[in-house]
Amino acid sequence: MVRARDRGSEHKYLAVRAYLSELVANELSVGDAVPSERSLTERFGVSRMTVRQAVDALVTEGILERAQGRGTFVAPPRADFEMRLTTFGEEARRRGLTPGADILETAVVPAPRTVAEALDRDVATPMHFVLRLRTADGTPMSLEETWVPVDLAPDLLSDGVPESIYGALRARGLDPTWGEETITAADATPQERETLQMQGSHAVMRTSRRTFGGDAPLMYSRASYRGDRYSVFVPLREARPTLVPRTRASAPAATTPAGRVPEGSPR
């Protein structure tokens, strides 16, 4: 049972949180500073801890962001993407954002075990590899790693990295028709924090996706998304049997090539 004193503290916390949310929605703009903890403490007659809890909750939700030594500010809105078999660029445009991509690396490399199993190939099978920094309206959003078997599309990267790898596969008669994606939460690595320009939150959302054309796996991808700039919209439906494609028996492990992004790192 919650004691009366605890309920009172909870109500004050909610009042501070509601006040700040109202300020952000109706009076402040992105980058504006919110009132200091001291002024909020005096305004609501609460402890600094209560104020900090309310601010922390809004930081976690991506509504506010802290800048060390400077204060707390209104954060840019998160990009809300729906889980569908589309590319980052397609989803960004659907949300009215301008997608961008910085190509960090491209190569033809032997498939590590995880990639080979996901794509139903032998370990060390040649793979097209692409590492990109994806942006929305110029803001870094994710590090994205993509693998496509060379035997499916030998000329895939002949003219550079296509704007849409899905589109390039379709142009070669390889239509992505369905996929499966796994999502986990993690702390960003130092490299991710630097590349994604993360300052406050260090949380990232890691995804791994297998894309299929009929029964054939076409592409394997991994990504790390900024937790403070990215949210996922997932439509729900009545439960149905889960589709779990079978992969080939594992072959002996191969050494990841020098300079390669290690297993489990962002795509």
GROMACS .gro file of N, CA and C in nm, residues 89-225:
model
  411
   89GLY      N    1   1.589   0.503  -4.597
   89GLY     CA    2   1.554   0.619  -4.677
   89GLY      C    3   1.406   0.627  -4.707
   90GLU      N    4   1.344   0.514  -4.739
   90GLU     CA    5   1.201   0.512  -4.769
   90GLU      C    6   1.119   0.553  -4.647
   91GLU      N    7   1.156   0.501  -4.530
   91GLU     CA    8   1.082   0.535  -4.409
   91GLU      C    9   1.103   0.681  -4.370
   92ALA      N   10   1.226   0.732  -4.387
   92ALA     CA   11   1.252   0.872  -4.354
   92ALA      C   12   1.166   0.964  -4.441
   93ARG      N   13   1.160   0.937  -4.570
   93ARG     CA   14   1.079   1.021  -4.659
   93ARG      C   15   0.931   1.014  -4.624
   94ARG      N   16   0.884   0.896  -4.583
   94ARG     CA   17   0.744   0.883  -4.543
   94ARG      C   18   0.712   0.974  -4.424
   95ARG      N   19   0.811   0.999  -4.339
   95ARG     CA   20   0.793   1.083  -4.220
   95ARG      C   21   0.825   1.229  -4.246
   96GLY      N   22   0.850   1.264  -4.374
   96GLY     CA   23   0.879   1.403  -4.406
   96GLY      C   24   1.020   1.444  -4.375
   97LEU      N   25   1.111   1.349  -4.359
   97LEU     CA   26   1.251   1.377  -4.330
   97LEU      C   27   1.335   1.355  -4.456
   98THR      N   28   1.448   1.421  -4.463
   98THR     CA   29   1.539   1.405  -4.575
   98THR      C   30   1.648   1.306  -4.537
   99PRO      N   31   1.649   1.186  -4.599
   99PRO     CA   32   1.750   1.087  -4.562
   99PRO      C   33   1.885   1.118  -4.626
  100GLY      N   34   1.990   1.073  -4.560
  100GLY     CA   35   2.125   1.088  -4.613
  100GLY      C   36   2.208   0.968  -4.573
  101ALA      N   37   2.321   0.952  -4.639
  101ALA     CA   38   2.410   0.840  -4.609
  101ALA      C   39   2.554   0.878  -4.639
  102ASP      N   40   2.641   0.858  -4.542
  102ASP     CA   41   2.785   0.871  -4.563
  102ASP      C   42   2.842   0.730  -4.573
  103ILE      N   43   2.904   0.699  -4.685
  103ILE     CA   44   2.963   0.567  -4.705
  103ILE      C   45   3.097   0.562  -4.630
  104LEU      N   46   3.104   0.480  -4.528
  104LEU     CA   47   3.226   0.469  -4.448
  104LEU      C   48   3.319   0.361  -4.499
  105GLU      N   49   3.261   0.259  -4.564
  105GLU     CA   50   3.346   0.149  -4.612
  105GLU      C   51   3.266   0.060  -4.707
  106THR      N   52   3.333   0.013  -4.812
  106THR     CA   53   3.277  -0.089  -4.899
  106THR      C   54   3.389  -0.188  -4.933
  107ALA      N   55   3.352  -0.314  -4.950
  107ALA     CA   56   3.452  -0.416  -4.981
  107ALA      C   57   3.383  -0.545  -5.019
  108VAL      N   58   3.459  -0.635  -5.080
  108VAL     CA   59   3.417  -0.774  -5.095
  108VAL      C   60   3.500  -0.855  -4.997
  109VAL      N   61   3.432  -0.921  -4.904
  109VAL     CA   62   3.501  -0.989  -4.794
  109VAL      C   63   3.446  -1.130  -4.777
  110PRO      N   64   3.522  -1.220  -4.718
  110PRO     CA   65   3.470  -1.353  -4.687
  110PRO      C   66   3.370  -1.346  -4.572
  111ALA      N   67   3.261  -1.419  -4.581
  111ALA     CA   68   3.155  -1.412  -4.481
  111ALA      C   69   3.199  -1.473  -4.349
  112PRO      N   70   3.188  -1.399  -4.237
  112PRO     CA   71   3.206  -1.459  -4.105
  112PRO      C   72   3.092  -1.558  -4.078
  113ARG      N   73   3.108  -1.636  -3.974
  113ARG     CA   74   3.012  -1.742  -3.945
  113ARG      C   75   2.869  -1.689  -3.933
  114THR      N   76   2.849  -1.582  -3.854
  114THR     CA   77   2.714  -1.531  -3.832
  114THR      C   78   2.647  -1.491  -3.963
  115VAL      N   79   2.721  -1.423  -4.048
  115VAL     CA   80   2.667  -1.378  -4.176
  115VAL      C   81   2.640  -1.497  -4.267
  116ALA      N   82   2.734  -1.592  -4.271
  116ALA     CA   83   2.716  -1.710  -4.356
  116ALA      C   84   2.593  -1.790  -4.316
  117GLU      N   85   2.573  -1.810  -4.187
  117GLU     CA   86   2.456  -1.884  -4.140
  117GLU      C   87   2.327  -1.811  -4.174
  118ALA      N   88   2.327  -1.678  -4.157
  118ALA     CA   89   2.207  -1.600  -4.185
  118ALA      C   90   2.168  -1.605  -4.332
  119LEU      N   91   2.269  -1.615  -4.420
  119LEU     CA   92   2.244  -1.611  -4.564
  119LEU      C   93   2.253  -1.749  -4.629
  120ASP      N   94   2.257  -1.853  -4.546
  120ASP     CA   95   2.256  -1.990  -4.598
  120ASP      C   96   2.371  -2.014  -4.695
  121ARG      N   97   2.490  -1.970  -4.655
  121ARG     CA   98   2.610  -1.987  -4.736
  121ARG      C   99   2.719  -2.052  -4.651
  122ASP      N  100   2.823  -2.097  -4.717
  122ASP     CA  101   2.939  -2.148  -4.646
  122ASP      C  102   3.018  -2.033  -4.586
  123VAL      N  103   3.084  -2.059  -4.474
  123VAL     CA  104   3.173  -1.960  -4.416
  123VAL      C  105   3.280  -1.923  -4.518
  124ALA      N  106   3.313  -1.795  -4.526
  124ALA     CA  107   3.413  -1.739  -4.617
  124ALA      C  108   3.361  -1.720  -4.759
  125THR      N  109   3.230  -1.745  -4.784
  125THR     CA  110   3.172  -1.713  -4.914
  125THR      C  111   3.187  -1.563  -4.939
  126PRO      N  112   3.229  -1.521  -5.059
  126PRO     CA  113   3.246  -1.377  -5.086
  126PRO      C  114   3.115  -1.300  -5.068
  127MET      N  115   3.125  -1.188  -4.999
  127MET     CA  116   3.010  -1.103  -4.971
  127MET      C  117   3.042  -0.957  -5.006
  128HIS      N  118   2.943  -0.888  -5.066
  128HIS     CA  119   2.950  -0.743  -5.072
  128HIS      C  120   2.926  -0.690  -4.930
  129PHE      N  121   3.011  -0.598  -4.887
  129PHE     CA  122   2.996  -0.539  -4.754
  129PHE      C  123   2.989  -0.389  -4.767
  130VAL      N  124   2.893  -0.327  -4.697
  130VAL     CA  125   2.878  -0.181  -4.698
  130VAL      C  126   2.855  -0.134  -4.555
  131LEU      N  127   2.929  -0.033  -4.513
  131LEU     CA  128   2.911   0.030  -4.383
  131LEU      C  129   2.876   0.176  -4.407
  132ARG      N  130   2.757   0.218  -4.357
  132ARG     CA  131   2.709   0.354  -4.381
  132ARG      C  132   2.667   0.422  -4.251
  133LEU      N  133   2.684   0.552  -4.249
  133LEU     CA  134   2.626   0.637  -4.145
  133LEU      C  135   2.499   0.695  -4.205
  134ARG      N  136   2.382   0.662  -4.147
  134ARG     CA  137   2.255   0.710  -4.198
  134ARG      C  138   2.212   0.834  -4.121
  135THR      N  139   2.161   0.933  -4.194
  135THR     CA  140   2.119   1.058  -4.132
  135THR      C  141   1.975   1.091  -4.172
  136ALA      N  142   1.909   1.174  -4.091
  136ALA     CA  143   1.777   1.226  -4.121
  136ALA      C  144   1.779   1.376  -4.094
  137ASP      N  145   1.751   1.454  -4.197
  137ASP     CA  146   1.762   1.600  -4.188
  137ASP      C  147   1.900   1.641  -4.137
  138GLY      N  148   2.002   1.567  -4.179
  138GLY     CA  149   2.140   1.599  -4.143
  138GLY      C  150   2.185   1.549  -4.008
  139THR      N  151   2.094   1.492  -3.928
  139THR     CA  152   2.129   1.442  -3.795
  139THR      C  153   2.168   1.295  -3.804
  140PRO      N  154   2.286   1.257  -3.752
  140PRO     CA  155   2.324   1.115  -3.752
  140PRO      C  156   2.223   1.032  -3.675
  141MET      N  157   2.175   0.924  -3.738
  141MET     CA  158   2.073   0.840  -3.677
  141MET      C  159   2.120   0.698  -3.649
  142SER      N  160   2.200   0.642  -3.740
  142SER     CA  161   2.238   0.502  -3.721
  142SER      C  162   2.364   0.469  -3.798
  143LEU      N  163   2.433   0.367  -3.749
  143LEU     CA  164   2.541   0.301  -3.823
  143LEU      C  165   2.483   0.172  -3.878
  144GLU      N  166   2.501   0.151  -4.007
  144GLU     CA  167   2.431   0.044  -4.076
  144GLU      C  168   2.530  -0.041  -4.155
  145GLU      N  169   2.527  -0.169  -4.131
  145GLU     CA  170   2.617  -0.265  -4.194
  145GLU      C  171   2.533  -0.362  -4.278
  146THR      N  172   2.572  -0.383  -4.403
  146THR     CA  173   2.494  -0.465  -4.495
  146THR      C  174   2.583  -0.567  -4.565
  147TRP      N  175   2.529  -0.690  -4.579
  147TRP     CA  176   2.600  -0.798  -4.647
  147TRP      C  177   2.509  -0.860  -4.753
  148VAL      N  178   2.560  -0.875  -4.875
  148VAL     CA  179   2.487  -0.939  -4.985
  148VAL      C  180   2.580  -1.037  -5.054
  149PRO      N  181   2.538  -1.163  -5.075
  149PRO     CA  182   2.624  -1.260  -5.143
  149PRO      C  183   2.664  -1.211  -5.282
  150VAL      N  184   2.792  -1.218  -5.313
  150VAL     CA  185   2.840  -1.175  -5.444
  150VAL      C  186   2.778  -1.257  -5.555
  151ASP      N  187   2.753  -1.386  -5.530
  151ASP     CA  188   2.698  -1.471  -5.637
  151ASP      C  189   2.558  -1.430  -5.679
  152LEU      N  190   2.486  -1.358  -5.592
  152LEU     CA  191   2.351  -1.313  -5.628
  152LEU      C  192   2.355  -1.191  -5.721
  153ALA      N  193   2.449  -1.102  -5.695
  153ALA     CA  194   2.456  -0.977  -5.772
  153ALA      C  195   2.602  -0.935  -5.784
  154PRO      N  196   2.677  -0.997  -5.877
  154PRO     CA  197   2.821  -0.970  -5.886
  154PRO      C  198   2.854  -0.823  -5.908
  155ASP      N  199   2.768  -0.749  -5.980
  155ASP     CA  200   2.797  -0.610  -6.014
  155ASP      C  201   2.727  -0.511  -5.923
  156LEU      N  202   2.682  -0.554  -5.807
  156LEU     CA  203   2.599  -0.470  -5.719
  156LEU      C  204   2.666  -0.336  -5.688
  157LEU      N  205   2.797  -0.335  -5.666
  157LEU     CA  206   2.867  -0.213  -5.626
  157LEU      C  207   2.959  -0.161  -5.735
  158SER      N  208   2.939  -0.207  -5.858
  158SER     CA  209   3.029  -0.167  -5.967
  158SER      C  210   3.029  -0.017  -5.990
  159ASP      N  211   2.915   0.047  -5.973
  159ASP     CA  212   2.903   0.192  -5.994
  159ASP      C  213   2.891   0.266  -5.862
  160GLY      N  214   2.944   0.207  -5.756
  160GLY     CA  215   2.932   0.266  -5.624
  160GLY      C  216   2.814   0.208  -5.549
  161VAL      N  217   2.794   0.253  -5.426
  161VAL     CA  218   2.685   0.204  -5.344
  161VAL      C  219   2.554   0.266  -5.392
  162PRO      N  220   2.455   0.184  -5.430
  162PRO     CA  221   2.328   0.242  -5.475
  162PRO      C  222   2.255   0.311  -5.360
  163GLU      N  223   2.171   0.408  -5.394
  163GLU     CA  224   2.095   0.478  -5.291
  163GLU      C  225   2.009   0.379  -5.212
  164SER      N  226   1.952   0.282  -5.280
  164SER     CA  227   1.871   0.179  -5.215
  164SER      C  228   1.922   0.042  -5.259
  165ILE      N  229   1.975  -0.035  -5.165
  165ILE     CA  230   2.021  -0.170  -5.200
  165ILE      C  231   1.901  -0.258  -5.233
  166TYR      N  232   1.789  -0.238  -5.163
  166TYR     CA  233   1.667  -0.311  -5.199
  166TYR      C  234   1.629  -0.283  -5.345
  167GLY      N  235   1.633  -0.155  -5.383
  167GLY     CA  236   1.600  -0.119  -5.519
  167GLY      C  237   1.695  -0.181  -5.620
  168ALA      N  238   1.824  -0.185  -5.586
  168ALA     CA  239   1.923  -0.245  -5.675
  168ALA      C  240   1.899  -0.394  -5.690
  169LEU      N  241   1.857  -0.460  -5.584
  169LEU     CA  242   1.825  -0.603  -5.593
  169LEU      C  243   1.701  -0.625  -5.680
  170ARG      N  244   1.600  -0.540  -5.661
  170ARG     CA  245   1.479  -0.553  -5.743
  170ARG      C  246   1.511  -0.537  -5.891
  171ALA      N  247   1.602  -0.443  -5.922
  171ALA     CA  248   1.638  -0.420  -6.061
  171ALA      C  249   1.706  -0.541  -6.123
  172ARG      N  250   1.757  -0.629  -6.040
  172ARG     CA  251   1.822  -0.752  -6.088
  172ARG      C  252   1.731  -0.873  -6.076
  173GLY      N  253   1.603  -0.848  -6.056
  173GLY     CA  254   1.507  -0.956  -6.048
  173GLY      C  255   1.505  -1.028  -5.915
  174LEU      N  256   1.564  -0.966  -5.812
  174LEU     CA  257   1.568  -1.026  -5.678
  174LEU      C  258   1.479  -0.943  -5.586
  175ASP      N  259   1.352  -0.975  -5.581
  175ASP     CA  260   1.255  -0.895  -5.507
  175ASP      C  261   1.252  -0.932  -5.360
  176PRO      N  262   1.288  -0.841  -5.269
  176PRO     CA  263   1.270  -0.867  -5.126
  176PRO      C  264   1.121  -0.874  -5.093
  177THR      N  265   1.078  -0.988  -5.043
  177THR     CA  266   0.935  -1.006  -5.017
  177THR      C  267   0.901  -1.014  -4.868
  178TRP      N  268   0.994  -1.056  -4.785
  178TRP     CA  269   0.967  -1.061  -4.642
  178TRP      C  270   1.100  -1.068  -4.567
  179GLY      N  271   1.092  -1.051  -4.436
  179GLY     CA  272   1.213  -1.055  -4.357
  179GLY      C  273   1.181  -1.079  -4.211
  180GLU      N  274   1.286  -1.087  -4.131
  180GLU     CA  275   1.271  -1.101  -3.986
  180GLU      C  276   1.377  -1.015  -3.920
  181GLU      N  277   1.338  -0.949  -3.812
  181GLU     CA  278   1.428  -0.854  -3.748
  181GLU      C  279   1.430  -0.879  -3.597
  182THR      N  280   1.550  -0.873  -3.541
  182THR     CA  281   1.570  -0.885  -3.397
  182THR      C  282   1.618  -0.751  -3.343
  183ILE      N  283   1.558  -0.707  -3.232
  183ILE     CA  284   1.592  -0.577  -3.173
  183ILE      C  285   1.638  -0.597  -3.029
  184THR      N  286   1.750  -0.537  -2.993
  184THR     CA  287   1.799  -0.540  -2.856
  184THR      C  288   1.844  -0.400  -2.816
  185ALA      N  289   1.851  -0.378  -2.686
  185ALA     CA  290   1.900  -0.250  -2.633
  185ALA      C  291   2.040  -0.269  -2.578
  186ALA      N  292   2.123  -0.166  -2.590
  186ALA     CA  293   2.262  -0.177  -2.544
  186ALA      C  294   2.318  -0.038  -2.519
  187ASP      N  295   2.435  -0.036  -2.454
  187ASP     CA  296   2.510   0.089  -2.440
  187ASP      C  297   2.597   0.107  -2.564
  188ALA      N  298   2.607   0.230  -2.611
  188ALA     CA  299   2.688   0.258  -2.729
  188ALA      C  300   2.835   0.239  -2.698
  189THR      N  301   2.909   0.193  -2.796
  189THR     CA  302   3.054   0.185  -2.784
  189THR      C  303   3.113   0.325  -2.801
  190PRO      N  304   3.237   0.346  -2.759
  190PRO     CA  305   3.299   0.478  -2.781
  190PRO      C  306   3.298   0.519  -2.928
  191GLN      N  307   3.321   0.426  -3.019
  191GLN     CA  308   3.318   0.457  -3.162
  191GLN      C  309   3.179   0.502  -3.206
  192GLU      N  310   3.076   0.433  -3.157
  192GLU     CA  311   2.939   0.470  -3.192
  192GLU      C  312   2.905   0.608  -3.138
  193ARG      N  313   2.943   0.635  -3.014
  193ARG     CA  314   2.912   0.765  -2.954
  193ARG      C  315   2.975   0.878  -3.035
  194GLU      N  316   3.098   0.856  -3.080
  194GLU     CA  317   3.166   0.959  -3.157
  194GLU      C  318   3.104   0.976  -3.296
  195THR      N  319   3.082   0.865  -3.365
  195THR     CA  320   3.030   0.872  -3.503
  195THR      C  321   2.888   0.924  -3.507
  196LEU      N  322   2.806   0.883  -3.410
  196LEU     CA  323   2.667   0.925  -3.405
  196LEU      C  324   2.647   1.058  -3.333
  197GLN      N  325   2.757   1.119  -3.286
  197GLN     CA  326   2.753   1.249  -3.218
  197GLN      C  327   2.660   1.247  -3.098
  198MET      N  328   2.670   1.141  -3.018
  198MET     CA  329   2.586   1.127  -2.899
  198MET      C  330   2.650   1.202  -2.784
  199GLN      N  331   2.573   1.284  -2.714
  199GLN     CA  332   2.626   1.363  -2.603
  199GLN      C  333   2.562   1.328  -2.470
  200GLY      N  334   2.429   1.320  -2.467
  200GLY     CA  335   2.361   1.289  -2.341
  200GLY      C  336   2.346   1.140  -2.322
  201SER      N  337   2.237   1.085  -2.375
  201SER     CA  338   2.212   0.942  -2.362
  201SER      C  339   2.315   0.861  -2.440
  202HIS      N  340   2.354   0.747  -2.384
  202HIS     CA  341   2.447   0.656  -2.451
  202HIS      C  342   2.378   0.526  -2.491
  203ALA      N  343   2.245   0.527  -2.491
  203ALA     CA  344   2.170   0.407  -2.525
  203ALA      C  345   2.154   0.395  -2.677
  204VAL      N  346   2.170   0.274  -2.726
  204VAL     CA  347   2.144   0.248  -2.868
  204VAL      C  348   2.050   0.129  -2.880
  205MET      N  349   1.980   0.125  -2.992
  205MET     CA  350   1.897   0.011  -3.026
  205MET      C  351   1.966  -0.065  -3.138
  206ARG      N  352   2.000  -0.190  -3.112
  206ARG     CA  353   2.067  -0.272  -3.213
  206ARG      C  354   1.964  -0.360  -3.283
  207THR      N  355   1.977  -0.367  -3.414
  207THR     CA  356   1.888  -0.452  -3.492
  207THR      C  357   1.971  -0.544  -3.581
  208SER      N  358   1.918  -0.660  -3.608
  208SER     CA  359   1.975  -0.749  -3.710
  208SER      C  360   1.859  -0.799  -3.794
  209ARG      N  361   1.876  -0.797  -3.926
  209ARG     CA  362   1.766  -0.831  -4.017
  209ARG      C  363   1.813  -0.927  -4.125
  210ARG      N  364   1.730  -1.027  -4.149
  210ARG     CA  365   1.747  -1.114  -4.266
  210ARG      C  366   1.634  -1.082  -4.363
  211THR      N  367   1.670  -1.056  -4.487
  211THR     CA  368   1.572  -1.024  -4.590
  211THR      C  369   1.567  -1.137  -4.692
  212PHE      N  370   1.445  -1.178  -4.727
  212PHE     CA  371   1.426  -1.293  -4.815
  212PHE      C  372   1.351  -1.253  -4.941
  213GLY      N  373   1.378  -1.325  -5.049
  213GLY     CA  374   1.298  -1.321  -5.170
  213GLY      C  375   1.240  -1.460  -5.187
  214GLY      N  376   1.114  -1.477  -5.152
  214GLY     CA  377   1.058  -1.612  -5.146
  214GLY      C  378   1.124  -1.689  -5.033
  215ASP      N  379   1.185  -1.805  -5.065
  215ASP     CA  380   1.254  -1.884  -4.964
  215ASP      C  381   1.403  -1.856  -4.958
  216ALA      N  382   1.453  -1.772  -5.048
  216ALA     CA  383   1.597  -1.750  -5.059
  216ALA      C  384   1.640  -1.626  -4.981
  217PRO      N  385   1.739  -1.637  -4.891
  217PRO     CA  386   1.791  -1.518  -4.822
  217PRO      C  387   1.871  -1.432  -4.918
  218LEU      N  388   1.843  -1.302  -4.918
  218LEU     CA  389   1.909  -1.209  -5.009
  218LEU      C  390   2.010  -1.118  -4.940
  219MET      N  391   1.982  -1.080  -4.817
  219MET     CA  392   2.064  -0.979  -4.753
  219MET      C  393   2.060  -0.996  -4.602
  220TYR      N  394   2.172  -0.968  -4.538
  220TYR     CA  395   2.179  -0.966  -4.392
  220TYR      C  396   2.230  -0.828  -4.352
  221SER      N  397   2.167  -0.768  -4.253
  221SER     CA  398   2.207  -0.634  -4.212
  221SER      C  399   2.202  -0.620  -4.061
  222ARG      N  400   2.286  -0.529  -4.012
  222ARG     CA  401   2.289  -0.495  -3.869
  222ARG      C  402   2.296  -0.344  -3.858
  223ALA      N  403   2.239  -0.292  -3.751
  223ALA     CA  404   2.242  -0.147  -3.732
  223ALA      C  405   2.241  -0.114  -3.584
  224SER      N  406   2.295   0.003  -3.551
  224SER     CA  407   2.284   0.061  -3.418
  224SER      C  408   2.223   0.199  -3.433
  225TYR      N  409   2.105   0.217  -3.370
  225TYR     CA  410   2.031   0.343  -3.379
  225TYR      C  411   2.043   0.421  -3.248
   0.00000   0.00000   0.00000
